[in-house]
Coordinates of C-alpha atoms in Angstrom, one line a residue:
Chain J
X18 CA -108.3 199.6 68.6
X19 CA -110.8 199.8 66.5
X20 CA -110.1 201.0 62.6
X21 CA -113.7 200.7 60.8
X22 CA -116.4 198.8 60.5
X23 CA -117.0 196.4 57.9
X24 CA -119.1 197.9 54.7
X25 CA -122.4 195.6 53.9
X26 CA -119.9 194.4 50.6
X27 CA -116.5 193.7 53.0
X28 CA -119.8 191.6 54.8
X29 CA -120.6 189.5 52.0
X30 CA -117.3 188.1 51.1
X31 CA -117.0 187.4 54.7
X32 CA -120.0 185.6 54.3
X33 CA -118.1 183.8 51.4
X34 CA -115.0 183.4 53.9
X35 CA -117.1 181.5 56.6
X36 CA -118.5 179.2 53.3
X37 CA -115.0 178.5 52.2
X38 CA -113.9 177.6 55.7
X39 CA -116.8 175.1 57.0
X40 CA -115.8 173.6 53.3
X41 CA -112.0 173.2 54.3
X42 CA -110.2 175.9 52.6
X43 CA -108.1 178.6 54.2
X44 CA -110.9 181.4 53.5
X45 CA -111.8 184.4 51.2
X46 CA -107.9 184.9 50.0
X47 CA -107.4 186.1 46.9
X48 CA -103.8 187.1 44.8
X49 CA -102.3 189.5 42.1
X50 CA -99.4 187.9 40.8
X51 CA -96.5 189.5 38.8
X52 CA -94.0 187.9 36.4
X53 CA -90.6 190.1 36.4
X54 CA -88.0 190.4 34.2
X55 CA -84.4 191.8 36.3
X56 CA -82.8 192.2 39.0
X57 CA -85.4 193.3 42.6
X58 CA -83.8 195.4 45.2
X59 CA -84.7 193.1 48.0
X60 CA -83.6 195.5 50.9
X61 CA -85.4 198.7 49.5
X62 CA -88.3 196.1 48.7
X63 CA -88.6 195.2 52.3
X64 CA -88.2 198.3 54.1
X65 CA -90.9 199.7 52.1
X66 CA -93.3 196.8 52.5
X67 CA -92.3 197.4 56.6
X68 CA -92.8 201.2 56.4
X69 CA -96.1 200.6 54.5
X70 CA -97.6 198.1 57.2
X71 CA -96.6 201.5 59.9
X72 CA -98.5 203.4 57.9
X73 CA -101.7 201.1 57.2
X74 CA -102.0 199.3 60.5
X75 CA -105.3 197.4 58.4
X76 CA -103.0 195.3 56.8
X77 CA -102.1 193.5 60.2
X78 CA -105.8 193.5 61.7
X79 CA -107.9 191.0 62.8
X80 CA -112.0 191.0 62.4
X81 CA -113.9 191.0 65.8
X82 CA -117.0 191.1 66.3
X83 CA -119.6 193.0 68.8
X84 CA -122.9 192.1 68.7
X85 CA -123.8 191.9 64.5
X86 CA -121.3 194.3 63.9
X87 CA -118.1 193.1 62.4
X88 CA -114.9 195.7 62.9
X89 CA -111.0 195.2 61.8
X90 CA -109.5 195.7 65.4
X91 CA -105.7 196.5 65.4
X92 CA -103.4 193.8 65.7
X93 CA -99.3 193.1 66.4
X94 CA -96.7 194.7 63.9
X95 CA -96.1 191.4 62.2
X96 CA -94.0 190.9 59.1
X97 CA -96.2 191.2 56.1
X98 CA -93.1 190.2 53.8
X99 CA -92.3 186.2 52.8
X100 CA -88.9 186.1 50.7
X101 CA -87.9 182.4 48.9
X102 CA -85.5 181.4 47.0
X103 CA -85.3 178.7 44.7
X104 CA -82.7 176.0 44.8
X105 CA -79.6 175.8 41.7
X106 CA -81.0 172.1 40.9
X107 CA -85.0 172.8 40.6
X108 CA -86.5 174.3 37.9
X109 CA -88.0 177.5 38.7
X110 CA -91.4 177.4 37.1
X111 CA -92.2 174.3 39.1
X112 CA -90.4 175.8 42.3
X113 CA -92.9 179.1 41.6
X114 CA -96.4 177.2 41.0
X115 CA -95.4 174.6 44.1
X116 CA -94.8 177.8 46.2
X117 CA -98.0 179.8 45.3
X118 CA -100.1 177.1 45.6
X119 CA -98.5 176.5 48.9
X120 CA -99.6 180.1 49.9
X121 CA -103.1 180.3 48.4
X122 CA -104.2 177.5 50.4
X123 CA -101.7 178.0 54.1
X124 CA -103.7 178.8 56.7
X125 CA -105.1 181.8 57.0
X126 CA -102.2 184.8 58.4
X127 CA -102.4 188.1 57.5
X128 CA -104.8 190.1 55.5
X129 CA -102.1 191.4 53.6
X130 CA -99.3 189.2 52.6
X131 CA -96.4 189.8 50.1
X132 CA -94.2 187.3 48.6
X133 CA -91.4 187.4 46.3
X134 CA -89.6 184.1 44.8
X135 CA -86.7 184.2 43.2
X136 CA -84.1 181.9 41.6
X137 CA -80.6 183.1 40.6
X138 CA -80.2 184.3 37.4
X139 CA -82.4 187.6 38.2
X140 CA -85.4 185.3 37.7
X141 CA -88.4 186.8 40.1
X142 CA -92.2 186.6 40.4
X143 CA -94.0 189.2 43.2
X144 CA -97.1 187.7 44.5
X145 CA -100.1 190.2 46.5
X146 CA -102.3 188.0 48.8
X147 CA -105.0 189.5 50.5
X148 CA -108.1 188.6 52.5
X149 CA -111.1 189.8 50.5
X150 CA -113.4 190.9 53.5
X151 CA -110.5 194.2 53.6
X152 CA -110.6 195.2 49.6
X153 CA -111.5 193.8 46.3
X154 CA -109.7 193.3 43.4
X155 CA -109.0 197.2 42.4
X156 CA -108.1 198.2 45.7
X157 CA -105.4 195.1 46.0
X158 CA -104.2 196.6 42.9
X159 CA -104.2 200.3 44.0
X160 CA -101.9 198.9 47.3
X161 CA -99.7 197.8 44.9
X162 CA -100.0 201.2 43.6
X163 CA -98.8 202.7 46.1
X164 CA -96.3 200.7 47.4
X165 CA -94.5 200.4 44.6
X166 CA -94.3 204.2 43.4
X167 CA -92.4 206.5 45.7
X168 CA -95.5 208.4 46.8
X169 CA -95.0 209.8 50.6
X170 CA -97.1 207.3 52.6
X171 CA -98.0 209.4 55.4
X172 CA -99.6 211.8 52.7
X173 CA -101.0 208.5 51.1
X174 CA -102.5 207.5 54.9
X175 CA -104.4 210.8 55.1
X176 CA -105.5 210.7 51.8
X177 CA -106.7 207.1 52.6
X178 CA -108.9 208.4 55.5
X179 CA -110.4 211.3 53.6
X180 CA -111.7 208.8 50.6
X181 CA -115.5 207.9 50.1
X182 CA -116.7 204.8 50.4
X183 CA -119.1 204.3 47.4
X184 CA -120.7 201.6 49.1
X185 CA -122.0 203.6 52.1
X186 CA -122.7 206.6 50.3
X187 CA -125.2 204.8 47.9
X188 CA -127.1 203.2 50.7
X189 CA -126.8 206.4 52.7
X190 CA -128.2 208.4 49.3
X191 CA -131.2 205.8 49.7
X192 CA -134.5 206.4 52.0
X193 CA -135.6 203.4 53.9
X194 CA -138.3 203.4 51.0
X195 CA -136.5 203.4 47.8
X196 CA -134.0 200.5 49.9
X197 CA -137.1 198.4 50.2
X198 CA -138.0 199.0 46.5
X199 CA -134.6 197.9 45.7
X200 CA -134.3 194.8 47.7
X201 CA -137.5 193.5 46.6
X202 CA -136.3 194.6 42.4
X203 CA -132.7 192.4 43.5
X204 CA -135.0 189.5 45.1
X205 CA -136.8 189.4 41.7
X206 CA -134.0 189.5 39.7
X207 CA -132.9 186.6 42.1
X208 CA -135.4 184.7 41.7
X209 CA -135.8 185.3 37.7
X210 CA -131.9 184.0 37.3
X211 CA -133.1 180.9 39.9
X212 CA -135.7 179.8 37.0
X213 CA -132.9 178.5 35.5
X214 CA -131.4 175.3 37.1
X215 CA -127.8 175.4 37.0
X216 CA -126.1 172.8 34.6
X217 CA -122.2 172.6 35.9
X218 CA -122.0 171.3 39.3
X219 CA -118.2 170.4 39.4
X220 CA -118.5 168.4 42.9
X221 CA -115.2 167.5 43.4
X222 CA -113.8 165.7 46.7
X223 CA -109.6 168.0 47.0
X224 CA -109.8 171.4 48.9
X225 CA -106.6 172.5 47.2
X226 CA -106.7 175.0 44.6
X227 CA -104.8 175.4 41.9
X228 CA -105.2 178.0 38.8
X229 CA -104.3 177.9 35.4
X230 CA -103.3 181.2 33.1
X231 CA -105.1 181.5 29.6
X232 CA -103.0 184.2 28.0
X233 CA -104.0 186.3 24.3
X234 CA -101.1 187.7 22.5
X235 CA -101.5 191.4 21.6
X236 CA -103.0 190.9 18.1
X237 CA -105.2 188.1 19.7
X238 CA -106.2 190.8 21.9
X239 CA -107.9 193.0 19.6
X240 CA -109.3 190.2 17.9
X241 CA -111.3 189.4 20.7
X242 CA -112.2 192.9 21.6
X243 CA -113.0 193.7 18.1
X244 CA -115.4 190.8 18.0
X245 CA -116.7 192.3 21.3
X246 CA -117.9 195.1 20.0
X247 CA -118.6 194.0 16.5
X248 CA -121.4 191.5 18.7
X249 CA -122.5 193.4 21.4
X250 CA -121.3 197.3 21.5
X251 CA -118.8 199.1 22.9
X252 CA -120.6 198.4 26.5
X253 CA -120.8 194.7 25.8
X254 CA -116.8 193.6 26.7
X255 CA -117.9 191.8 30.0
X256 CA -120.6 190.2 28.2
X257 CA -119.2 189.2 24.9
X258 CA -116.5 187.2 27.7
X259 CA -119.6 186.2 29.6
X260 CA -121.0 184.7 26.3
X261 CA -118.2 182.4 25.4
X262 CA -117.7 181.0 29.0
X263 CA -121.6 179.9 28.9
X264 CA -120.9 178.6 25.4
X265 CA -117.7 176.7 26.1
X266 CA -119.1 175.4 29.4
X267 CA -122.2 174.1 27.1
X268 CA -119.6 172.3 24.9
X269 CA -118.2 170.4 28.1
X270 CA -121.4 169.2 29.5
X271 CA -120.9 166.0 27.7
X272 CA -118.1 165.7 30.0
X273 CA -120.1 166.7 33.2
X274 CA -123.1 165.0 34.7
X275 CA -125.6 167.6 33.1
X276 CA -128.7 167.7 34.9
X277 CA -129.8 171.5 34.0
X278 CA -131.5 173.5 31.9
X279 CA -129.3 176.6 31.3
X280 CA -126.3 178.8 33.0
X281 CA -126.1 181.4 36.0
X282 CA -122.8 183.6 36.3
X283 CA -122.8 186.2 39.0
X284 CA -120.2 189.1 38.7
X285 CA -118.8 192.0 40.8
X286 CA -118.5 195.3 39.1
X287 CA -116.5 198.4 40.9
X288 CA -118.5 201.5 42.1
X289 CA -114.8 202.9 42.0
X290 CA -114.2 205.8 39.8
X291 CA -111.7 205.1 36.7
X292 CA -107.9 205.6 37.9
X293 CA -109.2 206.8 41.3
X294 CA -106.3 205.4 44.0
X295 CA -108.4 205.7 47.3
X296 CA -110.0 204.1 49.1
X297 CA -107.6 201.4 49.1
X298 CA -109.6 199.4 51.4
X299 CA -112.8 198.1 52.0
X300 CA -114.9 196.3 49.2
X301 CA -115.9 199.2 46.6
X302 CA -118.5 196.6 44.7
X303 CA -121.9 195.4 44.0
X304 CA -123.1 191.8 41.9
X305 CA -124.5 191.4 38.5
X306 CA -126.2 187.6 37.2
X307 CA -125.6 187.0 33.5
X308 CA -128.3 184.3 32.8
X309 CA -129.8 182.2 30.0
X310 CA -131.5 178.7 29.3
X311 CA -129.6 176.4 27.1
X312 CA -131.6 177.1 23.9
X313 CA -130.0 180.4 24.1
X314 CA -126.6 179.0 24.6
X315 CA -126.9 176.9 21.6
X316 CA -127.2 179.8 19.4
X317 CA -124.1 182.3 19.5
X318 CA -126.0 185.5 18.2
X319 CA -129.2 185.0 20.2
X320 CA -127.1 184.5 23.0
X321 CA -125.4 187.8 22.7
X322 CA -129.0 189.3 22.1
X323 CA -130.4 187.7 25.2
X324 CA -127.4 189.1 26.8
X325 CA -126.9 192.5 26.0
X326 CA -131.3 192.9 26.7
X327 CA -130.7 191.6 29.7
X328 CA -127.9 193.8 30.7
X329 CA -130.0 196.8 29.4
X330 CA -132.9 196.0 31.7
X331 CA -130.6 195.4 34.7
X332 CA -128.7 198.7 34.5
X333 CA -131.7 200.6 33.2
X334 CA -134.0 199.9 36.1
X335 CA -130.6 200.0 38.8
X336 CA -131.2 196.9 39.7
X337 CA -127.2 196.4 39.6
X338 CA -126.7 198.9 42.6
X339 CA -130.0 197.2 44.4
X340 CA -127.4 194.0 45.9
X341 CA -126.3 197.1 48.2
X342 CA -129.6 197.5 50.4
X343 CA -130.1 194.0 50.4
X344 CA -126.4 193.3 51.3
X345 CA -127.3 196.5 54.2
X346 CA -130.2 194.4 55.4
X347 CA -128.3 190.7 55.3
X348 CA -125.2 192.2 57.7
X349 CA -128.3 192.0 60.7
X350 CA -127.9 188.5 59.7
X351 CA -125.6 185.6 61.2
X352 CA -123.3 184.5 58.5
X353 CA -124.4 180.7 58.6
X354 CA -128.3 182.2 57.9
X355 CA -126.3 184.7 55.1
X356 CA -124.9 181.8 53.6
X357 CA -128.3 179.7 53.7
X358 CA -130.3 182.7 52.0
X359 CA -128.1 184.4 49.7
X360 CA -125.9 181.4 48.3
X361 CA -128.1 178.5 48.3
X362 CA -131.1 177.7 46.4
X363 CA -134.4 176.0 47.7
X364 CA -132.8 172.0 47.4
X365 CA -129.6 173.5 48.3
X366 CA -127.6 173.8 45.4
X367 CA -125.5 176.3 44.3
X368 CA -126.8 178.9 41.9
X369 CA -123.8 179.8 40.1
X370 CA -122.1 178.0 37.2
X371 CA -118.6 180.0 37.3
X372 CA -117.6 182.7 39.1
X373 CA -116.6 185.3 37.0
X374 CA -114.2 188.7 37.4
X375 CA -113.3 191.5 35.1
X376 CA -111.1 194.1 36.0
X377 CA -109.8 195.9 32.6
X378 CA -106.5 197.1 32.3
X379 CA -103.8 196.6 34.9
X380 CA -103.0 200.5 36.3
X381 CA -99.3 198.8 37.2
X382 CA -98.1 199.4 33.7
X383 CA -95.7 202.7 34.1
X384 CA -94.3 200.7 37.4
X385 CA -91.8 198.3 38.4
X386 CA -91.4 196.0 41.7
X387 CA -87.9 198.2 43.0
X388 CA -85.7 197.5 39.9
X389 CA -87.7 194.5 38.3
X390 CA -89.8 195.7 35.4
X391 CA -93.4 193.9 35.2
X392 CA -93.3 191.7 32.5
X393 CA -96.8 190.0 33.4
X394 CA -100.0 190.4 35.4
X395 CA -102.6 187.7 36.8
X396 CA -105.2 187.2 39.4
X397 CA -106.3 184.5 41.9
X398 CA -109.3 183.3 43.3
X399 CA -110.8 181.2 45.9
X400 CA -113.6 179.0 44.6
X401 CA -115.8 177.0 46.6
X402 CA -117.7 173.3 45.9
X403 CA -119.8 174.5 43.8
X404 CA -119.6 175.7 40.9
X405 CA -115.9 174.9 41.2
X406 CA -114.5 177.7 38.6
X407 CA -113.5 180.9 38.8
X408 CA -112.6 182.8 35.7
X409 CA -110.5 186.2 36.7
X410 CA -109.9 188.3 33.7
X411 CA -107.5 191.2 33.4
X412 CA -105.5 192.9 30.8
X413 CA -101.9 193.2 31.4
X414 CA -100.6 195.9 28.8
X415 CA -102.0 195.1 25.5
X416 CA -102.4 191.5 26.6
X417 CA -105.6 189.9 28.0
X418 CA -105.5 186.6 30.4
X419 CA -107.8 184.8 31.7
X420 CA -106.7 183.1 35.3
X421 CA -108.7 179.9 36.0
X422 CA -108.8 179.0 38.7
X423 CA -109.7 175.5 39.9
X424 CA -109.5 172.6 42.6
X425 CA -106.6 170.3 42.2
X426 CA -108.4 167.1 41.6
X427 CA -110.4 168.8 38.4
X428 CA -109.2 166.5 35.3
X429 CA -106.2 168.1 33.6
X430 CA -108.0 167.1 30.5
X431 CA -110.8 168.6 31.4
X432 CA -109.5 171.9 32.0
X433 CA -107.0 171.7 28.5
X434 CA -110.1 171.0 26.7
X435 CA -112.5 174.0 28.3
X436 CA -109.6 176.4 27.0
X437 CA -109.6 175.0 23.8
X438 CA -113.2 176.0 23.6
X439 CA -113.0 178.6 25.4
X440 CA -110.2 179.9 23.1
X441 CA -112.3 178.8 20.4
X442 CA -115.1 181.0 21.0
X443 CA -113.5 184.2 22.0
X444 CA -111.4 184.1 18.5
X445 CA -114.6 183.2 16.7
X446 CA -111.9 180.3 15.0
Chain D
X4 CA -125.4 220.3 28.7
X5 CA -121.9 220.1 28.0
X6 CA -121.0 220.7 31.4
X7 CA -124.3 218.7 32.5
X8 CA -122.3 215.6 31.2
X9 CA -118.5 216.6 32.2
X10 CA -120.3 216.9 35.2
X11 CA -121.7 213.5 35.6
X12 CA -119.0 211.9 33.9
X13 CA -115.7 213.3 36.5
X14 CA -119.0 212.9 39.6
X15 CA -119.3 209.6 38.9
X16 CA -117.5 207.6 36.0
X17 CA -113.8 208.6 35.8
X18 CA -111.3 210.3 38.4
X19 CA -109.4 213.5 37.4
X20 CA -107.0 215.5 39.7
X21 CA -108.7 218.8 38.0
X22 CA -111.5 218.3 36.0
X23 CA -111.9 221.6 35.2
X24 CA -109.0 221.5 33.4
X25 CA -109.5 218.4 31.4
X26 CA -110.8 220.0 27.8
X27 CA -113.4 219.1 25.6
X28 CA -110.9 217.4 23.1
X29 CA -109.7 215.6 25.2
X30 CA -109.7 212.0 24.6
X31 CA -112.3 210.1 27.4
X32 CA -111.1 206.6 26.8
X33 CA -107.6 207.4 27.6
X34 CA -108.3 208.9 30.8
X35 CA -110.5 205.5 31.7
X36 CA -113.8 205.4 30.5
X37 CA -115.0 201.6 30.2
X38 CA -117.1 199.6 29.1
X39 CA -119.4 199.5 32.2
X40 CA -118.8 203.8 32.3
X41 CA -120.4 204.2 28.8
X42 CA -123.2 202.2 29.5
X43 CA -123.7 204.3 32.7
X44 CA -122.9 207.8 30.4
X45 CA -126.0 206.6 27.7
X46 CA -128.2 206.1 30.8
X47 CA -127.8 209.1 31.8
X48 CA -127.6 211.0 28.4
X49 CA -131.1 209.3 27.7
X50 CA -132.5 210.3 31.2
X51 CA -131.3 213.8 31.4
X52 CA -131.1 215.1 27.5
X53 CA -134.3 213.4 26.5
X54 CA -132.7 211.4 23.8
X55 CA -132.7 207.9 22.4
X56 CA -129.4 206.4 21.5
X57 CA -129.3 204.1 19.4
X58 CA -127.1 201.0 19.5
X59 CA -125.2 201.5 15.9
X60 CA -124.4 205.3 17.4
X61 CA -122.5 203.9 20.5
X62 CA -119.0 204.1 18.7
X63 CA -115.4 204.8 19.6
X64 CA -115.6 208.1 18.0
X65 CA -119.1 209.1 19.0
X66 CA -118.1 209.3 22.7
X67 CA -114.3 210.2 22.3
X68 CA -114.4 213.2 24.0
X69 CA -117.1 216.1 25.1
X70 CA -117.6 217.5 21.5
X71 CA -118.4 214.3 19.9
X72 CA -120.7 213.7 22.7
X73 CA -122.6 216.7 22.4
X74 CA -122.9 216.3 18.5
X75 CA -124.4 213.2 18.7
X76 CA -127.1 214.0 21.2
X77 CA -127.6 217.0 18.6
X78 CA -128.1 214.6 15.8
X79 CA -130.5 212.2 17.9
X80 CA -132.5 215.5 17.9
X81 CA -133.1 216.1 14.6

């Protein structure tokens, strides 16, 4: 049966999934992770989990494909549940990140997985993976939502099939004229950000990922936001963090072989509207470059300028909500010849220097994981060779953390020394 | 204008059971406007009500809530 077509945004990241998986990795899966603090109800745990997967039949789809059309197509009633438990005589932490790491890069399953770990002594963590081409970031979230409140979920079901998608809506708001103006405003953007030749290339040889957790306590917290706004507005959060990654990844090109003249980030942002729950599925998002040559990096306050004009331009003209027609025009494409003409650059290289993600504060704050309270929030991402980083940020109650997320054989050092100066730069130490 | 902007604000930026109900006090941040929804808001505010904002006037309490919205766009004016 089928249950929907893919949006031109689920599209892309399956464009990403078929890059990851001619590199090695599993695919496009991503994670929400939780750090708990008591005692989960197991049983009421899993029969929810088992009464949710009756009521959204996507989470156990497969993609087929007919022609150029990509749709989920119904699949078996598999379990969507994963329940470990560590032994008396291992330490837990090491138990946990040996386990997750285990299940970011398994082969690829479901496209919606839960898994709880636990150790005795009420210790618990309550991991989300899903596979990206389904929903983004936000809508992983909202599942979470809405499996873990006591909402009806045939109620939430129906809901879930009356939602919008803001994806299809834009591009249907469009005439085929203003789409072509559009695409060709995205392809100069492109090719204005492709002026600038990448300076991180992290080509590593593993195709295990691993990710690391760069947490700010509460009064670190509004440190960094205050210097946020003192630099760059009450508009400028994303940016001001977009800032210091260029700037800290400048600092480390000593330790890379630096053979570029500046930095590239692209980011998603969320057509979704504040605290709207549905649609839980399909990918609600459109792409953003942050961009500047190293003389900017080198200078903190120009770079925020250059920034923040930059950002003006882009949102002023719409040229934010313009990756959607071109994103509409590329699913007519075979992903290989997606890959070729969105990812790559003339010689082949990657464009990006980090991915980047930032998706504000957790909505999971008034909930708890059947008896557990949430005591912690983080993300995970795939990454692929290159640029080799991923930088997920969220903020988990009055806490922000930054998830890094990494292949395995990326120097320990390497990675202790980025958050140094990462750390560095966001404080303004 | 008032209702031009509650308008484009519950349309677009921020999800409300009732917007109707949600009152011009009210406090716009703690319902979920974001970063990326303010820079969306001034957009629109400088297409629609013919209005420059300036940078130093995009503050906390300057966009708090419907009122404050409306009273700066009446200062840009004078």
């Amino acid at each position: 049966m089928n249950l929907g077509y893919l949006n031109p945004a689920d599209q892309f990241v399956l464009m990403y999934d078929h890059v990851l998986k001619e590199q090695g990795f599993s695919g496009n899966y991503c994670g929400l992770v939780l750090g708990l603090e008591g005692e989960v109800d197991v049983a009421r745990l899993s029969e929810r989990i088992a009464s949710f997967r009756t009521h959204f039949p996507q989470c156990t789809a497969r993609i087929s494909q007919k022609k150029r059309q990509f749709f989920w197509q119904s699949g078996e009633l598999e379990n969507l549940f994963i329940h470990k438990t560590c032994s008396s005589d291992r330490p837990f932490e090491d138990f946990f990140q040996q386990q997750l790491t285990e299940y970011f890069n398994a082969p690829p399953a479901l496209p919606v997985q839960f898994l709880l770990l636990s150790a005795e002594g009420g210790q618990h963590r309550f991991a989300l993976r899903w596979y990206h081409p389904l929903t983004d970031a936000r809508g992983a979230e909202n599942l979470l939502r809405v499996l873990l409140s006591e909402m009806d979920l045939s109620q939430a079901a129906d809901q879930e099939g009356q939602a919008k998608d803001a994806v299809l809506a834009y591009q249907q708001s469009l005439s085929l004229w203003q789409s072509l103006k559009q695409v060709k405003q995205v392809f100069s953007r492109i090719k204005e950000a492709r002026t600038i030749q990448n300076a991180v290339a992290l080509q590593l040889s593993s195709v295990k990922l691993c990710h690391r957790v760069l947490r700010f306590q509460p009064g670190e917290t509004r440190q960094i936001q205050a210097n946020a706004i003192k630099h760059l507005g009450l508009t400028g959060i994303s940016l001001y963090f977009l800032a210091c990654i260029m700037r800290a990844l400048a600092q480390m090109s000593a330790l890379l072989s630096y053979r570029g003249n500046g930095y590239v980030i692209p980011y998603a942002f969320n057509l979704r509207k504040a605290n709207a729950l549905y649609p839980l599925f399909h990918n609600q998002i459109s792409f953003l470059f942050a961009s500047a040559p190293d003389q900017v990096v080198a200078d903190r306050q120009q770079l925020f300028a250059h920034l923040s004009k930059e950002n003006k331009q882009v949102i002023g003209a719409q040229k934010d909500k313009a990756f959607i027609p071109l994103m509409r025009l590329a699913q007519q494409l075979p992903l290989p010849t997606y890959a070729k003409k969105v990812r790559f650059r003339v010689r082949e290289e990657e464009s990006s220097s980090c991915w980047f993600s930032y998706t504000g504060k957790s909505a999971l704050a008034d909930l708890a994981v059947f008896g557990a309270k949430i005591a912690d929030y983080y993300q995970v991402s795939p990454v692929t060779q290159a640029p080799g980083l991923a930088i997920l940020v969220s903020q988990w109650q009055q806490s922000l953390s930054f998830s890094l997320n990494y292949f395995a054989d990326l120097e320990n050092s390497w990675l202790t020394e980025f958050c140094r100066l990462f750390r560095q730069e966001l404080l303004e130490e | 204008m008032k209702n031009l902007i509650k308008t484009f604000i519950f349309n677009e930026l921020i999800f409300h059971a009732n917007p109707a109900a949600f009152g011009d006090e009210e406090n716009l941040f703690e319902a979920g406007l974001d970063s990326m929804g303010v820079m969306r808001l001034i957009l629109f505010i400088e297409e629609h009500c013919q209005v420059v904002i300036p940078d130093s006037e995009v503050t906390p309490e300057n966009l708090q809530n419907l009122n404050a919205i409306v009273a700066c766009i009446e200062r840009q004016k004078l």
